[in-house]
Coordinates of C-alpha atoms and ligand atoms in Angstrom, one line a residue:
Chain A
X1 CA -32.3 3.7 -2.2
X2 CA -32.5 6.9 -4.5
X3 CA -29.5 7.4 -6.8
X4 CA -27.1 9.8 -5.1
X5 CA -27.1 13.2 -6.6
X6 CA -23.7 14.5 -7.8
X7 CA -22.6 17.7 -9.5
X8 CA -20.2 17.2 -12.3
X9 CA -17.3 19.7 -11.9
X10 CA -17.0 22.1 -14.9
X11 CA -13.4 22.8 -14.5
X12 CA -11.3 20.1 -16.2
X13 CA -7.5 19.8 -15.6
X14 CA -5.1 18.3 -18.0
X15 CA -1.5 18.1 -16.6
X16 CA 1.7 17.5 -18.5
X17 CA 4.8 17.6 -16.4
X18 CA 8.2 18.8 -17.8
X19 CA 10.8 16.5 -16.4
X20 CA 14.3 17.9 -16.0
X21 CA 17.0 15.7 -17.3
X22 CA 19.9 18.0 -17.8
X23 CA 22.1 16.1 -15.3
X24 CA 21.4 12.7 -16.8
X25 CA 21.2 13.9 -20.4
X26 CA 23.9 11.4 -21.6
X27 CA 21.5 8.6 -20.6
X28 CA 18.7 10.0 -22.7
X29 CA 21.0 10.9 -25.6
X30 CA 22.5 7.4 -25.4
X31 CA 19.2 5.7 -25.8
X32 CA 18.9 7.4 -29.2
X33 CA 22.2 5.9 -30.1
X34 CA 21.1 2.5 -29.0
X35 CA 23.2 2.6 -25.9
X36 CA 22.3 2.1 -22.2
X37 CA 24.3 4.0 -19.7
X38 CA 24.6 3.7 -15.9
X39 CA 26.5 6.0 -13.6
X40 CA 29.3 4.9 -11.3
X41 CA 30.3 6.8 -8.2
X42 CA 33.9 7.8 -8.5
X43 CA 34.3 8.0 -4.7
X44 CA 32.5 4.7 -3.4
X45 CA 32.4 2.7 -6.6
X46 CA 28.6 2.2 -6.5
X47 CA 27.0 1.5 -9.9
X48 CA 23.7 3.2 -10.3
X49 CA 20.8 2.2 -12.5
X50 CA 18.6 4.1 -13.3
X51 CA 21.5 6.6 -13.5
X52 CA 21.7 9.3 -10.9
X53 CA 23.8 12.6 -10.8
X54 CA 24.5 12.3 -7.1
X55 CA 25.4 9.3 -5.0
X56 CA 23.0 8.7 -2.1
X57 CA 25.4 6.1 -0.7
X58 CA 28.3 8.4 0.0
X59 CA 27.2 11.9 -1.0
X60 CA 29.5 12.4 -3.8
X61 CA 28.5 14.1 -7.0
X62 CA 31.5 12.8 -8.8
X63 CA 30.0 10.3 -11.2
X64 CA 31.3 8.7 -14.4
X65 CA 29.2 7.1 -17.2
X66 CA 29.4 3.4 -17.8
X67 CA 27.8 1.7 -20.8
X68 CA 25.9 -1.4 -19.8
X69 CA 26.0 -4.6 -21.8
X70 CA 22.4 -5.2 -21.2
X71 CA 22.4 -8.9 -20.7
X72 CA 20.5 -10.1 -17.7
X73 CA 18.2 -12.7 -16.1
X74 CA 14.5 -12.1 -15.3
X75 CA 13.9 -12.2 -11.5
X76 CA 10.1 -11.6 -11.8
X77 CA 7.5 -10.3 -14.1
X78 CA 3.8 -9.6 -14.7
X79 CA 1.4 -8.9 -17.5
X80 CA -0.7 -5.7 -17.1
X81 CA -4.1 -6.5 -18.4
X82 CA -6.2 -3.7 -16.8
X83 CA -4.3 -0.6 -17.8
X84 CA -4.1 2.9 -16.4
X85 CA -6.0 5.7 -18.3
X86 CA -2.9 7.0 -20.1
X87 CA -2.0 3.6 -21.4
X88 CA -5.6 2.7 -22.5
X89 CA -4.6 2.5 -26.2
X90 CA -1.8 -0.1 -25.6
X91 CA -2.6 -3.8 -25.7
X92 CA -1.6 -5.9 -22.6
X93 CA 2.1 -5.5 -21.8
X94 CA 4.6 -7.6 -19.9
X95 CA 6.7 -5.9 -17.3
X96 CA 9.8 -7.7 -16.1
X97 CA 12.6 -6.9 -13.6
X98 CA 15.9 -8.4 -14.5
X99 CA 19.3 -8.4 -12.8
X100 CA 22.0 -7.4 -15.4
X101 CA 25.4 -9.0 -15.4
X102 CA 26.9 -5.8 -14.1
X103 CA 24.9 -6.4 -10.9
X104 CA 22.2 -3.6 -11.2
X105 CA 18.6 -4.4 -11.9
X106 CA 16.2 -2.8 -14.3
X107 CA 12.4 -2.7 -14.7
X108 CA 11.1 -2.5 -18.3
X109 CA 8.6 -4.0 -20.8
X110 CA 9.5 -7.5 -22.1
X111 CA 8.6 -7.7 -25.8
X112 CA 8.6 -10.4 -28.5
X113 CA 7.4 -13.2 -26.3
X114 CA 4.0 -14.4 -25.0
X115 CA 3.4 -14.3 -21.2
X116 CA 2.9 -18.1 -21.2
X117 CA 6.5 -18.5 -22.4
X118 CA 8.1 -16.2 -19.8
X119 CA 9.9 -17.8 -16.9
X120 CA 11.8 -16.5 -13.9
X121 CA 15.5 -17.1 -14.7
X122 CA 15.0 -16.4 -18.5
X123 CA 18.0 -14.7 -20.2
X124 CA 17.1 -11.3 -21.7
X125 CA 18.9 -8.3 -23.0
X126 CA 17.9 -4.6 -22.2
X127 CA 17.9 -2.6 -25.4
X128 CA 17.4 1.0 -26.2
X129 CA 14.4 1.9 -28.3
X130 CA 12.9 5.0 -29.9
X131 CA 9.1 4.4 -30.2
X132 CA 7.0 5.2 -33.2
X133 CA 5.7 8.3 -31.5
X134 CA 9.3 9.5 -30.8
X135 CA 9.6 8.6 -27.1
X136 CA 13.0 7.3 -26.1
X137 CA 12.8 4.2 -23.9
X138 CA 14.3 0.8 -23.3
X139 CA 13.0 -2.7 -23.2
X140 CA 13.9 -6.3 -22.6
X141 CA 14.0 -8.8 -25.5
X142 CA 14.6 -12.5 -25.0
X143 CA 18.2 -13.7 -25.9
Chain B
X1 CA -13.2 6.2 18.1
X2 CA -15.5 6.6 15.1
X3 CA -15.8 4.8 11.8
X4 CA -18.1 5.5 8.8
X5 CA -19.6 2.8 6.7
X6 CA -17.1 1.9 3.9
X7 CA -18.2 1.5 0.3
X8 CA -19.4 3.7 -2.7
X9 CA -20.4 6.7 -0.6
X10 CA -21.5 9.0 -3.4
X11 CA -24.4 9.9 -1.0
X12 CA -22.0 12.2 0.9
X13 CA -19.1 14.5 0.3
X14 CA -15.7 14.2 1.9
X15 CA -16.5 16.4 4.8
X16 CA -19.9 14.8 5.5
X17 CA -18.3 11.4 5.3
X18 CA -15.6 12.4 7.7
X19 CA -18.2 13.9 10.2
X20 CA -19.7 10.4 10.5
X21 CA -16.4 9.3 12.1
X22 CA -15.2 12.4 13.9
X23 CA -18.5 13.1 15.8
X24 CA -18.8 9.7 17.5
X25 CA -15.1 9.8 18.4
X26 CA -15.5 13.1 20.1
X27 CA -18.7 12.1 21.9
X28 CA -17.1 8.9 23.2
X29 CA -14.0 10.7 24.4
X30 CA -15.9 13.3 26.4
X31 CA -14.0 16.1 24.5
X32 CA -15.6 18.7 22.3
X33 CA -14.2 19.8 19.0
X34 CA -13.2 23.1 20.5
X35 CA -11.1 21.3 23.1
X36 CA -9.0 19.4 20.5
X37 CA -5.6 21.1 20.3
X38 CA -4.3 19.2 17.2
X39 CA -5.6 17.3 14.3
X40 CA -3.6 15.0 12.1
X41 CA -5.4 13.9 8.9
X42 CA -4.3 10.9 6.9
X43 CA -5.4 11.4 3.2
X44 CA -4.1 11.1 -0.3
X45 CA -7.0 13.1 -1.6
X46 CA -6.1 13.1 -5.3
X47 CA -9.4 11.5 -6.3
X48 CA -11.6 14.1 -4.8
X49 CA -11.8 17.9 -5.6
X50 CA -10.2 19.3 -2.5
X51 CA -6.5 19.7 -2.6
X52 CA -6.4 20.5 1.1
X53 CA -8.8 18.0 2.6
X54 CA -7.6 18.7 6.2
X55 CA -8.8 22.3 6.2
X56 CA -12.3 21.5 4.7
X57 CA -12.8 18.6 7.1
X58 CA -11.6 20.7 10.1
X59 CA -14.0 23.6 9.2
X60 CA -16.9 21.2 8.7
X61 CA -16.4 19.3 11.9
X62 CA -15.9 22.5 14.1
X63 CA -12.2 21.9 14.6
X64 CA -10.9 25.2 13.0
X65 CA -8.3 26.8 15.1
X66 CA -6.7 23.6 16.2
X67 CA -3.1 22.8 14.9
X68 CA -3.7 20.9 11.6
X69 CA -1.7 18.8 9.2
X70 CA -2.3 16.4 6.4
X71 CA 0.1 13.4 6.6
X72 CA 1.1 11.5 3.4
X73 CA 2.6 8.1 3.6
X74 CA 0.5 6.8 0.7
X75 CA -1.6 3.9 1.9
X76 CA 0.0 4.2 5.4
X77 CA -1.0 7.9 5.7
X78 CA -3.5 7.0 8.4
X79 CA -0.7 5.4 10.5
X80 CA 1.6 8.3 9.8
X81 CA -1.2 10.6 11.2
X82 CA -1.6 8.4 14.3
X83 CA 2.3 8.5 14.8
X84 CA 2.2 12.3 14.4
X85 CA -0.5 12.7 17.1
X86 CA 1.0 10.1 19.4
X87 CA 4.5 11.7 19.2
X88 CA 3.0 15.1 19.9
X89 CA 1.3 13.8 23.1
X90 CA 4.2 11.6 24.1
X91 CA 6.6 14.5 23.9
X92 CA 4.4 16.6 26.3
X93 CA 3.5 19.1 23.7
X94 CA -0.2 18.5 24.2
X95 CA -2.6 16.2 26.3
X96 CA -4.8 15.1 23.4
X97 CA -5.1 15.0 19.7
X98 CA -7.5 13.9 17.0
X99 CA -6.4 11.4 14.3
X100 CA -8.6 11.4 11.2
X101 CA -8.5 9.2 8.1
X102 CA -10.5 10.5 5.1
X103 CA -10.7 9.4 1.6
X104 CA -13.2 9.7 -1.3
X105 CA -11.9 7.5 -4.2
X106 CA -15.1 7.0 -6.2
X107 CA -15.4 10.5 -7.6
X108 CA -13.4 9.8 -10.7
X109 CA -13.3 6.8 -13.1
X110 CA -11.4 3.5 -12.4
X111 CA -8.7 3.9 -15.2
X112 CA -7.8 7.3 -13.6
X113 CA -7.7 5.9 -10.1
X114 CA -5.3 3.1 -11.5
X115 CA -3.4 5.9 -13.1
X116 CA -3.0 7.9 -10.0
X117 CA -2.0 4.9 -7.9
X118 CA 0.2 3.5 -10.7
X119 CA 2.2 6.8 -10.7
X120 CA 2.9 6.3 -7.1
X121 CA 5.9 4.1 -7.4
X122 CA 8.9 5.9 -9.1
X123 CA 7.0 7.9 -11.7
X124 CA 10.0 8.4 -14.2
X125 CA 11.4 5.0 -14.1
X126 CA 8.3 2.8 -13.6
X127 CA 5.3 4.6 -15.0
X128 CA 6.3 7.1 -17.7
X129 CA 7.3 4.3 -20.2
X130 CA 6.2 1.2 -18.5
X131 CA 2.6 1.9 -17.1
X132 CA 2.9 0.0 -13.8
X133 CA -0.2 -0.3 -11.8
X134 CA -0.6 -1.2 -8.2
X135 CA -1.9 -4.7 -9.0
X136 CA 1.2 -5.0 -11.2
X137 CA 3.6 -4.0 -8.4
X138 CA 2.1 -6.7 -6.1
X139 CA 1.9 -9.3 -9.1
X140 CA 5.7 -9.2 -9.4
X141 CA 5.8 -10.1 -5.7
X142 CA 3.3 -12.9 -6.2
X143 CA 5.3 -14.3 -9.0
X144 CA 8.5 -14.5 -7.2
X145 CA 6.9 -15.8 -4.0
X146 CA 5.2 -18.6 -6.0
X147 CA 8.4 -19.4 -7.7
X148 CA 10.5 -19.5 -4.6
X149 CA 8.1 -21.0 -2.1
X150 CA 5.6 -22.9 -4.1
X151 CA 2.7 -20.6 -3.1
X152 CA -0.2 -21.1 -5.5
X153 CA -3.1 -19.1 -7.0
X154 CA -5.3 -21.2 -4.9
X155 CA -3.5 -20.1 -1.7
X156 CA -4.0 -16.5 -2.8
X157 CA -7.7 -17.2 -3.3
X158 CA -8.0 -18.6 0.1
X159 CA -7.0 -15.2 1.6
X160 CA -9.8 -13.5 -0.5
X161 CA -12.3 -16.2 0.7
X162 CA -11.4 -15.7 4.3
X163 CA -11.5 -11.9 4.3
X164 CA -14.8 -11.8 2.4
X165 CA -16.3 -14.2 5.0
X166 CA -15.5 -11.7 7.7
X167 CA -16.3 -8.7 5.5
X168 CA -19.8 -10.2 5.2
X169 CA -20.1 -10.2 9.0
X170 CA -18.9 -6.5 9.3
X171 CA -21.7 -4.0 8.7
X172 CA -19.1 -1.3 8.0
X173 CA -17.5 -3.4 5.3
X174 CA -17.6 -2.4 1.5
X175 CA -18.1 -5.8 0.2
X176 CA -20.7 -7.8 2.0
X177 CA -20.7 -11.1 0.1
X178 CA -18.9 -14.4 0.6
X179 CA -17.0 -15.8 -2.3
X180 CA -15.5 -19.2 -3.3
X181 CA -12.0 -20.2 -4.4
X182 CA -13.5 -21.1 -7.8
X183 CA -15.0 -17.6 -8.0
X184 CA -11.6 -16.0 -7.3
X185 CA -9.8 -18.3 -9.8
X186 CA -12.5 -17.6 -12.5
X187 CA -12.4 -13.9 -12.1
X188 CA -10.8 -11.7 -14.8
X189 CA -7.0 -11.1 -14.8
X190 CA -6.0 -7.7 -13.7
X191 CA -2.2 -8.0 -13.6
X192 CA -1.2 -11.7 -14.1
X193 CA -1.4 -13.7 -11.8
X194 CA -3.5 -11.4 -9.8
X195 CA -7.3 -11.5 -10.6
X196 CA -10.2 -9.2 -9.7
X197 CA -10.8 -11.0 -6.4
X198 CA -7.2 -10.8 -5.4
X199 CA -7.5 -7.1 -5.4
X200 CA -9.1 -4.7 -2.8
X201 CA -11.9 -2.5 -4.1
X202 CA -11.9 1.2 -4.6
X203 CA -13.6 2.5 -1.5
X204 CA -14.8 5.7 0.2
X205 CA -14.5 5.8 4.0
X206 CA -13.5 7.7 7.1
X207 CA -12.3 6.9 10.6
X208 CA -11.3 8.9 13.7
X209 CA -9.5 8.4 17.0
X210 CA -9.1 10.6 19.9
X211 CA -5.6 10.0 21.5
X212 CA -4.9 11.3 25.0
X213 CA -2.1 11.2 27.6
X214 CA -2.5 9.0 30.8
X215 CA -3.4 12.0 32.9
X216 CA -6.0 13.3 30.4
X217 CA -7.5 9.7 30.2
X218 CA -7.8 9.7 34.1
X219 CA -9.3 13.2 34.0
X220 CA -11.9 12.3 31.4
X221 CA -12.7 9.1 33.4
X222 CA -12.4 7.0 30.2
X223 CA -13.6 3.3 30.8
X224 CA -11.4 0.7 29.4
X225 CA -8.9 2.9 27.6
X226 CA -6.8 1.3 24.8
X227 CA -3.2 2.2 24.8
X228 CA -0.7 2.7 22.0
X229 CA 2.1 0.6 23.3
X230 CA 4.5 1.2 20.4
X231 CA 4.7 2.4 16.8
X232 CA 7.5 1.0 14.6
X233 CA 8.3 2.6 11.3
X234 CA 10.6 2.1 8.3
X235 CA 10.8 2.6 4.6
X236 CA 12.1 1.1 1.3
X237 CA 13.4 2.3 -2.0
X238 CA 11.1 4.1 -4.4
X239 CA 12.4 2.0 -7.4
X240 CA 11.4 -1.7 -7.1
X241 CA 14.5 -2.5 -9.1
X242 CA 16.7 -1.3 -6.3
X243 CA 15.4 -4.0 -3.9
X244 CA 17.1 -7.3 -3.2
X245 CA 14.0 -9.5 -3.7
X246 CA 10.3 -9.5 -4.1
X247 CA 9.1 -12.2 -1.7
X248 CA 8.4 -9.8 1.1
X249 CA 8.6 -6.1 2.3
X250 CA 11.7 -5.2 4.2
X251 CA 10.0 -2.0 5.6
X252 CA 7.4 -4.3 7.2
X253 CA 10.1 -6.5 8.7
X254 CA 12.0 -3.6 10.1
X255 CA 8.9 -1.7 11.4
X256 CA 7.6 -4.8 13.1
X257 CA 10.9 -5.7 14.8
X258 CA 11.1 -2.1 16.1
X259 CA 7.5 -2.3 17.4
X260 CA 8.0 -5.6 19.1
X261 CA 11.1 -4.3 20.8
X262 CA 9.6 -1.1 22.0
X263 CA 6.5 -3.0 23.3
X264 CA 8.6 -5.7 24.8
X265 CA 6.6 -8.5 23.2
X266 CA 7.0 -11.1 20.5
X267 CA 4.6 -12.1 17.6
X268 CA 3.2 -15.0 19.7
X269 CA 1.8 -12.5 22.3
X270 CA -0.4 -10.9 19.6
X271 CA -4.1 -11.8 20.2
X272 CA -5.4 -10.2 16.9
X273 CA -4.0 -8.4 14.0
X274 CA -4.9 -6.3 11.0
X275 CA -2.4 -6.6 8.2
X276 CA -2.2 -4.6 4.9
X277 CA -3.9 -7.0 2.5
X278 CA -4.3 -4.6 -0.5
X279 CA -3.8 -7.7 -2.5
X280 CA -4.1 -11.3 -1.4
X281 CA -0.3 -12.0 -1.8
X282 CA 0.3 -9.0 0.5
X283 CA -1.4 -10.8 3.4
X284 CA 0.7 -14.0 2.9
X285 CA 3.9 -11.9 2.8
X286 CA 2.8 -10.0 5.9
X287 CA 2.4 -13.2 7.9
X288 CA 6.1 -13.8 7.2
X289 CA 7.4 -10.3 7.4
X290 CA 5.7 -9.8 10.8
X291 CA 7.2 -13.0 12.1
X292 CA 3.8 -14.9 12.6
X293 CA 5.5 -17.7 10.8
X294 CA 8.9 -18.4 9.0
X295 CA 9.7 -17.0 5.6
X296 CA 7.9 -19.1 2.9
X297 CA 5.3 -20.5 5.4
X298 CA 2.7 -17.9 4.8
X299 CA 0.6 -20.0 2.4
X300 CA 0.6 -22.8 5.0
X301 CA -0.9 -20.5 7.6
X302 CA -3.8 -19.7 5.4
X303 CA -4.3 -23.2 4.2
X304 CA -4.4 -24.4 7.9
X305 CA -6.7 -21.7 9.1
X306 CA -4.2 -20.3 11.6
X307 CA -5.5 -16.7 11.0
X308 CA -9.2 -17.4 11.3
X309 CA -11.0 -16.0 14.4
X310 CA -10.4 -19.1 16.4
X311 CA -6.9 -19.7 14.9
X312 CA -3.5 -19.1 16.4
X313 CA -3.4 -15.4 15.4
X314 CA -6.7 -14.1 13.9
X315 CA -5.9 -11.7 11.0
X316 CA -8.1 -9.3 9.2
X317 CA -11.3 -10.6 10.8
X318 CA -13.0 -7.3 10.0
X319 CA -12.7 -8.2 6.3
X320 CA -9.3 -6.6 5.7
X321 CA -8.6 -4.1 2.9
X322 CA -9.8 -7.0 0.6
X323 CA -13.4 -6.9 1.7
X324 CA -13.9 -4.1 4.2
X325 CA -12.2 -1.8 1.6
X326 CA -9.1 0.4 1.4
X327 CA -9.8 4.1 1.3
X328 CA -6.1 4.9 1.1
X329 CA -5.5 7.5 3.9
X330 CA -8.2 6.0 6.1
X331 CA -7.0 2.5 6.3
X332 CA -4.4 2.9 9.1
X333 CA -7.0 4.7 11.2
X334 CA -9.6 2.1 10.4
X335 CA -7.3 -0.7 11.6
X336 CA -6.7 1.0 14.9
X337 CA -10.5 1.6 15.3
X338 CA -11.2 -2.1 14.7
X339 CA -8.5 -3.2 17.0
X340 CA -9.7 -0.9 19.7
X341 CA -13.2 -2.7 19.4
X342 CA -11.5 -6.1 19.5
X343 CA -9.4 -5.1 22.7
X344 CA -12.6 -3.9 24.4
X345 CA -14.3 -7.1 23.4
X346 CA -17.3 -5.2 22.0
X347 CA -17.3 -6.6 18.5
X348 CA -20.6 -7.5 17.0
X349 CA -21.5 -10.1 15.8
X350 CA -19.7 -12.1 18.6
X351 CA -18.4 -14.6 16.1
X352 CA -16.2 -11.9 14.7
X353 CA -14.7 -11.2 18.2
X354 CA -11.2 -12.6 18.7
X355 CA -10.5 -14.3 22.1
X356 CA -8.2 -12.2 24.3
X357 CA -5.3 -13.7 26.3
X358 CA -2.8 -10.8 26.5
X359 CA -5.1 -8.0 25.3
X360 CA -2.5 -7.2 22.7
X361 CA -3.2 -6.2 19.1
X362 CA -1.1 -5.4 16.1
X363 CA -1.8 -3.2 13.1
X364 CA 0.4 -3.5 10.0
X365 CA 0.0 -0.7 7.5
X366 CA 2.0 -0.5 4.3
X367 CA 2.3 2.6 2.1
X368 CA 3.0 2.2 -1.6
X369 CA 4.7 -1.0 -2.7
X370 CA 6.2 -1.3 0.8
X371 CA 7.7 2.2 0.4
X372 CA 6.4 3.1 3.9
X373 CA 6.0 0.6 6.7
X374 CA 4.2 1.2 10.0
X375 CA 3.4 -1.3 12.7
X376 CA 1.4 -0.3 15.8
X377 CA 0.9 -2.4 18.9
X378 CA -2.1 -1.7 21.0
X379 CA -2.9 -2.9 24.5
X380 CA -5.7 -2.8 26.9
Ligands
ZN1 ZN1 29.2 7.0 -3.8

């Protein structure tokens, strides 16, 4: 079969989104101070992580900030070997989901451990981190 | 009903590809393009150049003027389109409608496809800092299923081997070769423990269905019509971290229970099923979520051959997403097209035809990581 003919588009798009974080700014500010905050609904008591400004459970917008201890236990994990385009410069990374002792769960990279040594049930701590390129984020480290 | 050949279809553009499915579906129905009052298109469309795929497809296929919508439910967009058209007819708004699934995924490079799908979880909390990919979303399910129920990487491989075997019998299938457990286990890791052959390919493809009311079907004199008996639907949280566990998809459980109830059937009445096996673990979880077996028994079903063409419930005997391919918005429509052929007992080769007892078939179509769940029951 002949090689299919295609026309390469000349119009290239590069998209960078601006993500509004005004209503959860304390969370992002907290990361820079090494703290991890969740929000707790003043009306129904539901603890939200990732934090939210409005409670989808009861409809209230009356939230208070709670600092999380960060200690938790891995429920599941994977190691991403084939990476998406915008992560192409990273080496393979482990992503874990852990339940924190406050009851909420978090998804984040697990660092400082080889995949072969990771187990379901492993104790970890969620810690704030500012990356070398200035991004604020958080990650799990083994306890 | 119409269905393009799936695969790398760089030989055609989106409209030309879709025409391959739309034209036969119209011809078979006895309706012309101009007589179609409404068109629902299942398409994600982010990998091809047209941001409004429905309008270019409609113009190309002579459908301009009909009511038109593009439905988005990620990988379940095709089922969402079918539900849109079905509801419109069932409500008495119209007597017929066209359902189209159309996707061209191979016009951009693979890392960018992974990027586009990876972003389709909860972008801010799962992608921005953590670079989740779709294989990774399903890998975390595999890890917990293996941990809790003793499912093994070999069990996952058996799903790929089965679906490749049927894919090799299906001339419309993207992947046409059989594979072995050894080949699956030896393939490169994509997101541990999922390997290349645990993952569906990146596929171009289109499918189309004409739906019509009972009166319209009589008027058109359709031989052996296939009926949509019920469509069940549900959804789940965007954030994976907000779900209770990762051993199944709750949206699939809820959608299937709703569909069974509406159709007045139970899982044992199903003669043949297509389930959403975007990854091998997804097929094993689907057996359980749909009630084909108890929770945790999915691996046993594949080991014992219960989902082969001559098994208790034949599943994905068209090759499934795994081998037939998974053109995102097309998949739900493709499933219904395949089951229509099964119910009409016109599948070729005959060794890919499921035996019919109740003339009842089930399509299970998941969008995202179980974000959207649709289960459709067809009957002849
Ligand atoms: Zn509340």
